[in-house]
C-alpha cells in the first residue's frame, strides 16, 4: 500500500498523472515481471543461465503466483514474493562478492518485512545460513560485515542512548524500534538453534562444497525444507518450487553427465519425458489461469445459440443501487462472501466480510439467516441492520447462490449457538436438504428461504415447469406463500440474482387503532403498568403497551425508573413464544 | 373616515399614475394566443401576441413580464418577431424592473421601430422547470403519477389585452381537477380557456390543474462537462452526470416481479433514454465508479451518434444515479486557426435526453499548455470561475482551464460558445523533446552504470581474467591482421607475375617486412604481458609466433620462386609444383594457427 502510494506520488510529481487505481491495478503485474527477472538472476547465480531461464519461465506460468499477480489483485503478497526472491538473490550474490549488495539486501528485506507475514521466513533463513557457514568453518570477515553490522549499529545506538538521555520523543521512538529489531533478532538466533534440529538436510550439505562461497544445494535444500514446513499446503510453495524446478532440471543434466555410459536411447527418452512434463505443465497453467483467474466473477457472461453474448451484470446493478439510493451510513447484512464487494462497489458498511477474523460475528449473521423472521429481526435490530442482501440463482440457474451455501451458515451458526440452531432441523427426516414441499418446515420458514423465494412462487419461468420452479435445484419450491412482517423488498436485480431487503424500523409497525385509544385513559393506569400486560393479546396490543409505557413515563416519574427494561424484555419473550407457537 | 377615503384616493391616484406610466408608450395586446404545454415534466408557455401601438410616438421596445410565482423556476425566455414571410429570428432581451409590480420583466428590443398605429406579431417562449409538483408526493409502484400545475389564466403583461385565449396541453386524458374560469372546454388532452376580453394590465387569476403525468421526470442535478483540446488533432469530451428522478417518490417496496410481469407497473419510472452525440464522436464510453455499464447501445447515424443510455437499474421516483459518458472528436471540425491565433467553437452544453433539465452545470475547457490571451464568447450569461491549471502526461507548467457554471438549463441552452486564444506553434515540439530528453538521460545513466564498477571489494581473479581476455582479444586482432598481410602479399606476387614489375614487388616485400615486424613485436609484447599475468595462454601465443615465423618463411619463398619464374630461371611446371607444395604447407600451418586462436 505504501509502495503503491509512493509510486503514485512520484509519478504525479513528474506529471505522469496516473490514477491511484491504475497504479494499484498494475502494481502486481509489474512486480511479477520483476519477480521473474529476480528468479532468473537467483537461479543463474545458483547454476547457469539455462536453468535461470527455465526457472523464470516456471514462475511466469505458475498458477499459484498468477493468482496473486493478476491485474487488479492488490495484495501485499504480489510485492512480498518479489522482495523474497530478490533478497535471496542478493544474499547469494553477497556471499561470493563480498557483500556488495548488503545495503540493497537490507532494503528489500525491510520491504518484505513490512509487506508480508512471511518475513519470519526470510529473517530466519539468513541467520540459519550464516550459522551453517560457521559450522562449516567458512566464517569470514564478510559474513561479519553482512550480518553483525546490524548488531554493531544497535550497540552504537545503545551507546548513544546512554549519552543523549531522553532528548526527544522521536529518538525514543526510534530507539524503541531498534530495540524491537534486536528482540526479533535474538529470537531469530534462538530459532536458529532450535531450527537446526528440524533441518537434517544440513548434514547432507556438508559434504558438498562448491568453489563459490555458498553451495547452491545447501541453499536450495536448507531453504526449501523450512519453506515446506511453513507453508506446507499453501499455494505459495509452488512459487518456491518454481525456483527449485530449475534445479531439478540441473540435477537431471548432472546425472546425464555423470552416467556417460547410458545409451542415447535412454537419454532421449528421459529428455522426451521431461519435455512432455513441461509441456503438460504449461498447458495446465494456461488452463487454470484462463479459467480461474482471468474472468471477472462479478460479471457473468453467457452465449446465445447465434453466438451473441449476454452479459448478466446483476451484481453491479444491485451494488450500484445500494451505493446511490441508500443512506450513506446504511449497514448491510449479507453472507461474508460479498463483504468486500459491497464495501468496494456499494461503498456501504457490512457486518462481516472476506476478512473472516470475527467468527462469532459471522455466526451471528448465519444465525439471523437461519432463524425465523421474528428471531432474525431481534438479531438484526441488535446489529443495527438496515438492509439485507442475498444472492439468489433460482431464476437463471446460478449455482453459487446463498441457498446452496446455506448449510454452511447453519453449521457456523450452530458452532456458536448450539442451543438455537441445529443443523438436523434443516434436513428432511431422510437426511436430505430439499427446498420443495418435502423440505423441513424449519428450512421453509427461515429468513434465508423466505428472502430468496419471496414472490418467486408466482413466477412461471416457462410453460413446461410449474410456477415457482427453482432452476438451480430443479425443484418446485415448497413455500409459495411468503409474507414479511419486519422486512420489505427494497431491490431485486434484473435476473433476480441479487435481492435486497429493507429492515423496517419499529415505527413502521402497525399503527394504533383509533377506537382503542379511547379505552386508554391516563387516570386509570397511572402507576400500575403491570395491569397493562393482560391486555396484550395480539399484534396491535404490542404497540398499545408501548403507548401505555409512554403514558406512565409522563405520569409517574418515580416508579418507571427500572420498568422500561422489564417491559421490553417481557415483550420480547412473549413475542418469541408467539412466533414459536405459530410454527 | 375622511382620512381613509383620502388614503384610498391617493392609492387610486398612484395606480392611475402607474398605469398611465406603463401604457405611456401606448402599446396594447390586440390578440393573444397562449399555449401552456404541460405534456412533459417542463412547463412551456408560448404566446403569440399581436402588439399594436396606440400611442402617439413610435416605440423601440416592449416589456415582457413573467409571473412572480413562476419566475424563480424560469430556465429560458425568448422572443421572436413573426412576420408573414419568415421568422425574423430571436430578439435581444434585457432584464429590467417595474416599480411596484411583482415578477420579472424583460425589455425586448424590436428590430425596427413600431410606428404609431402599426401592428406587430411577436412570439414569446418561456420554459419553466420544477413547476409541476407531484401530488401525492409519494406513490407506490402500482400507482400512477399525478402532478399539480399552478399558473395564471391570463397573460401576465404590463399592457391591456383586448382578447386572449389560453390552451393547456396535458400529458394524458386523466384530469383530477382544473380551475373552471370562463367555462373552459376540454377535449382529450387539451383544455381551452377563453376568449377573455379586455383584460387589465398585470391581471392574475390562479390556474390550477391536477392531472396524470407519467412522462419521465428526470433531472440532471449536476453535470460537469470537460472539453480537453489537443493540438495533435483530438478533442476529448467527458460529461459526469448526476441524474435523479424528481417525480413522486416511490413508497414501499420495489417488486421486480410486478415490474417484469405487469406493463403498467412503475409506469412513471425511467428505464432508458437516448443521448445524441455529435456525428464525428468516436471511442464513446459510458461508465461509472465501478466500471463499464454494460447495458447501453450505440447507434451511428448519418448526422449523429445515438447512445441508448440505460442506467444500471430503472429509476423510480426519488432514485438517483451517477455516470460518466465521454468521447473523442476530431479537432478539425471545431478548432479554427489563423497563424498563431486559434478559435474553438463548440456546444457549451450538449444533448443528454429530450426535454432535459439541468439544475447545475460546470463547464471546464482545458486548452493546450502554453495557450495565451484567452477570450471567451458565450451565447448567454454564465458565471466564470477563476482559471485553473491542469496537469496531465508530459506537462511542465500546466494547461490553462477555463471554468464556468450555470444553473437551470434546458434544451434551448444547447448553443455554441467560442474561445479565442493564441498559441506559439514551437511549443508543439516541447513534449516530443521532453520524451527524447528523458530517454537520453535514461540510456546515458545505464551507459555510465555499466562502465563503472560499484563493487566494494576487488576480486583479483576476476580482474586478471578480464585483463587476460582483453589481451587475448588484442592478440586475436593482431594475428588476423598479420595473416591479412600474407594474403595481400599473394596478391602483390600475382600482379607481379603479370606485370613483371620488380619495383612493385620489392616495395610490396618491404612493406610486408616492415608491417610484419611491428605486428610481431606487438604480439610478443602482449605475450610478455600475458606471462606477467600468469596466464597459460602466453605459451599458446608463443606457439602461434613460432608457426607464424614458418608461414612467413613460406611466403618469402613463394615470393622468391615467383621472382625466379619471372626471371626465367625455373620452368613453369616446376614452379607450379613447388608453389603447390608451398601453399599446401601454408594451409596446414594457418589451420593450426586458427585452431590455436580458437583455443585462446
PDB file of C-alpha atoms in Angstrom, chain A residues 14-19 21-22 96-101 141-142 299 311-313 316-325 344-346 454-455 458-461 488-496 499, chain B residues 242-243 250-258 260-262 287-295 310 312-315 318-323 369 390-398 454-457 459:
ATOM      1  CA  UNK A  14       6.655  14.084 -12.612  1.00  0.00           C
ATOM      2  CA  UNK A  15       3.228  14.987 -14.021  1.00  0.00           C
ATOM      3  CA  UNK A  16       2.584  11.493 -15.164  1.00  0.00           C
ATOM      4  CA  UNK A  17      -0.982  11.773 -13.954  1.00  0.00           C
ATOM      5  CA  UNK A  18      -1.855   8.165 -13.379  1.00  0.00           C
ATOM      6  CA  UNK A  19      -4.880   7.452 -11.269  1.00  0.00           C
ATOM      7  CA  UNK A  21      -6.471   2.996  -9.024  1.00  0.00           C
ATOM      8  CA  UNK A  22      -4.403   2.231 -12.120  1.00  0.00           C
ATOM      9  CA  UNK A  96      30.820 -14.603  -3.027  1.00  0.00           C
ATOM     10  CA  UNK A  97      31.123 -10.973  -3.989  1.00  0.00           C
ATOM     11  CA  UNK A  98      31.903  -9.609  -0.615  1.00  0.00           C
ATOM     12  CA  UNK A  99      28.537  -8.289   0.478  1.00  0.00           C
ATOM     13  CA  UNK A 100      28.371  -5.681  -2.169  1.00  0.00           C
ATOM     14  CA  UNK A 101      24.634  -5.774  -2.109  1.00  0.00           C
ATOM     15  CA  UNK A 141      35.063 -11.128   7.742  1.00  0.00           C
ATOM     16  CA  UNK A 142      32.463 -10.593   5.076  1.00  0.00           C
ATOM     17  CA  UNK A 299     -19.937 -10.177 -14.387  1.00  0.00           C
ATOM     18  CA  UNK A 311     -23.975 -10.134 -20.030  1.00  0.00           C
ATOM     19  CA  UNK A 312     -25.603 -10.574 -16.670  1.00  0.00           C
ATOM     20  CA  UNK A 313     -24.482  -7.554 -14.738  1.00  0.00           C
ATOM     21  CA  UNK A 316     -23.043  -4.422 -10.127  1.00  0.00           C
ATOM     22  CA  UNK A 317     -26.638  -3.364 -10.756  1.00  0.00           C
ATOM     23  CA  UNK A 318     -27.584  -4.115  -7.180  1.00  0.00           C
ATOM     24  CA  UNK A 319     -24.369  -2.821  -5.668  1.00  0.00           C
ATOM     25  CA  UNK A 320     -24.693   0.419  -7.552  1.00  0.00           C
ATOM     26  CA  UNK A 321     -28.282   0.742  -6.457  1.00  0.00           C
ATOM     27  CA  UNK A 322     -27.090   0.393  -2.874  1.00  0.00           C
ATOM     28  CA  UNK A 323     -24.418   2.963  -3.480  1.00  0.00           C
ATOM     29  CA  UNK A 324     -26.763   5.527  -4.979  1.00  0.00           C
ATOM     30  CA  UNK A 325     -30.075   5.041  -3.273  1.00  0.00           C
ATOM     31  CA  UNK A 344     -15.870  -1.725  -2.641  1.00  0.00           C
ATOM     32  CA  UNK A 345     -18.690  -1.347  -5.095  1.00  0.00           C
ATOM     33  CA  UNK A 346     -21.593  -0.252  -2.961  1.00  0.00           C
ATOM     34  CA  UNK A 454     -40.307 -14.090  -1.851  1.00  0.00           C
ATOM     35  CA  UNK A 455     -42.850 -13.786  -4.691  1.00  0.00           C
ATOM     36  CA  UNK A 458     -45.942 -16.644  -8.587  1.00  0.00           C
ATOM     37  CA  UNK A 459     -43.283 -16.671 -11.226  1.00  0.00           C
ATOM     38  CA  UNK A 460     -43.551 -19.113 -14.104  1.00  0.00           C
ATOM     39  CA  UNK A 461     -40.285 -19.259 -15.968  1.00  0.00           C
ATOM     40  CA  UNK A 488     -39.680  -5.180   2.828  1.00  0.00           C
ATOM     41  CA  UNK A 489     -38.321  -5.881  -0.631  1.00  0.00           C
ATOM     42  CA  UNK A 490     -36.134  -2.925  -1.482  1.00  0.00           C
ATOM     43  CA  UNK A 491     -34.492  -4.015  -4.677  1.00  0.00           C
ATOM     44  CA  UNK A 492     -34.200  -7.078  -6.884  1.00  0.00           C
ATOM     45  CA  UNK A 493     -31.827  -7.092  -9.820  1.00  0.00           C
ATOM     46  CA  UNK A 494     -32.937  -7.793 -13.362  1.00  0.00           C
ATOM     47  CA  UNK A 495     -32.345 -11.530 -13.245  1.00  0.00           C
ATOM     48  CA  UNK A 496     -33.194 -11.816  -9.573  1.00  0.00           C
ATOM     49  CA  UNK A 499     -32.166  -9.361  -3.741  1.00  0.00           C
TER      50      UNK A 499
ATOM     51  CA  UNK B 242     -25.784  13.065 -11.614  1.00  0.00           C
ATOM     52  CA  UNK B 243     -29.279  12.045 -12.522  1.00  0.00           C
ATOM     53  CA  UNK B 250     -41.546   5.580  -4.572  1.00  0.00           C
ATOM     54  CA  UNK B 251     -43.257   4.491  -1.405  1.00  0.00           C
ATOM     55  CA  UNK B 252     -42.972   0.973  -0.079  1.00  0.00           C
ATOM     56  CA  UNK B 253     -41.315  -1.961  -1.774  1.00  0.00           C
ATOM     57  CA  UNK B 254     -39.933  -2.242  -5.262  1.00  0.00           C
ATOM     58  CA  UNK B 255     -41.105  -5.537  -6.667  1.00  0.00           C
ATOM     59  CA  UNK B 256     -39.161  -6.847  -9.593  1.00  0.00           C
ATOM     60  CA  UNK B 257     -41.850  -9.419 -10.233  1.00  0.00           C
ATOM     61  CA  UNK B 258     -44.542  -6.793 -10.778  1.00  0.00           C
ATOM     62  CA  UNK B 260     -41.431  -7.554 -15.114  1.00  0.00           C
ATOM     63  CA  UNK B 261     -44.905  -9.010 -15.410  1.00  0.00           C
ATOM     64  CA  UNK B 262     -47.195  -6.008 -15.471  1.00  0.00           C
ATOM     65  CA  UNK B 287     -19.193   4.070 -17.174  1.00  0.00           C
ATOM     66  CA  UNK B 288     -19.345   4.882 -13.502  1.00  0.00           C
ATOM     67  CA  UNK B 289     -17.203   4.404 -10.434  1.00  0.00           C
ATOM     68  CA  UNK B 290     -17.413   0.631 -10.596  1.00  0.00           C
ATOM     69  CA  UNK B 291     -16.654   0.179 -14.248  1.00  0.00           C
ATOM     70  CA  UNK B 292     -18.235  -0.075 -17.630  1.00  0.00           C
ATOM     71  CA  UNK B 293     -22.024  -0.090 -17.723  1.00  0.00           C
ATOM     72  CA  UNK B 294     -22.832  -2.991 -19.986  1.00  0.00           C
ATOM     73  CA  UNK B 295     -26.466  -2.080 -20.609  1.00  0.00           C
ATOM     74  CA  UNK B 310     -29.628   2.638 -19.750  1.00  0.00           C
ATOM     75  CA  UNK B 312     -27.831   0.018 -14.238  1.00  0.00           C
ATOM     76  CA  UNK B 313     -31.263  -0.029 -12.620  1.00  0.00           C
ATOM     77  CA  UNK B 314     -34.601   1.545 -13.548  1.00  0.00           C
ATOM     78  CA  UNK B 315     -35.026   4.927 -11.918  1.00  0.00           C
ATOM     79  CA  UNK B 318     -36.531   9.728  -5.732  1.00  0.00           C
ATOM     80  CA  UNK B 319     -33.855   7.334  -7.006  1.00  0.00           C
ATOM     81  CA  UNK B 320     -30.676   8.689  -8.406  1.00  0.00           C
ATOM     82  CA  UNK B 321     -27.710   7.509 -10.381  1.00  0.00           C
ATOM     83  CA  UNK B 322     -24.373   8.788 -11.493  1.00  0.00           C
ATOM     84  CA  UNK B 323     -22.433   8.077 -14.648  1.00  0.00           C
ATOM     85  CA  UNK B 369      -0.221  24.053 -22.476  1.00  0.00           C
ATOM     86  CA  UNK B 390      -4.479  21.097 -15.174  1.00  0.00           C
ATOM     87  CA  UNK B 391      -1.569  18.712 -15.236  1.00  0.00           C
ATOM     88  CA  UNK B 392      -1.546  15.628 -17.348  1.00  0.00           C
ATOM     89  CA  UNK B 393       1.062  13.494 -19.040  1.00  0.00           C
ATOM     90  CA  UNK B 394       4.231  15.356 -20.067  1.00  0.00           C
ATOM     91  CA  UNK B 395       3.050  18.706 -18.764  1.00  0.00           C
ATOM     92  CA  UNK B 396       5.547  21.022 -17.172  1.00  0.00           C
ATOM     93  CA  UNK B 397       3.812  24.264 -16.290  1.00  0.00           C
ATOM     94  CA  UNK B 398       0.203  23.138 -16.616  1.00  0.00           C
ATOM     95  CA  UNK B 454      30.454  -0.321  -7.907  1.00  0.00           C
ATOM     96  CA  UNK B 455      31.794  -3.311  -6.023  1.00  0.00           C
ATOM     97  CA  UNK B 456      33.058  -2.598  -2.535  1.00  0.00           C
ATOM     98  CA  UNK B 457      35.854  -5.178  -2.652  1.00  0.00           C
ATOM     99  CA  UNK B 459      38.157  -9.648  -6.952  1.00  0.00           C
TER     100      UNK B 459
END
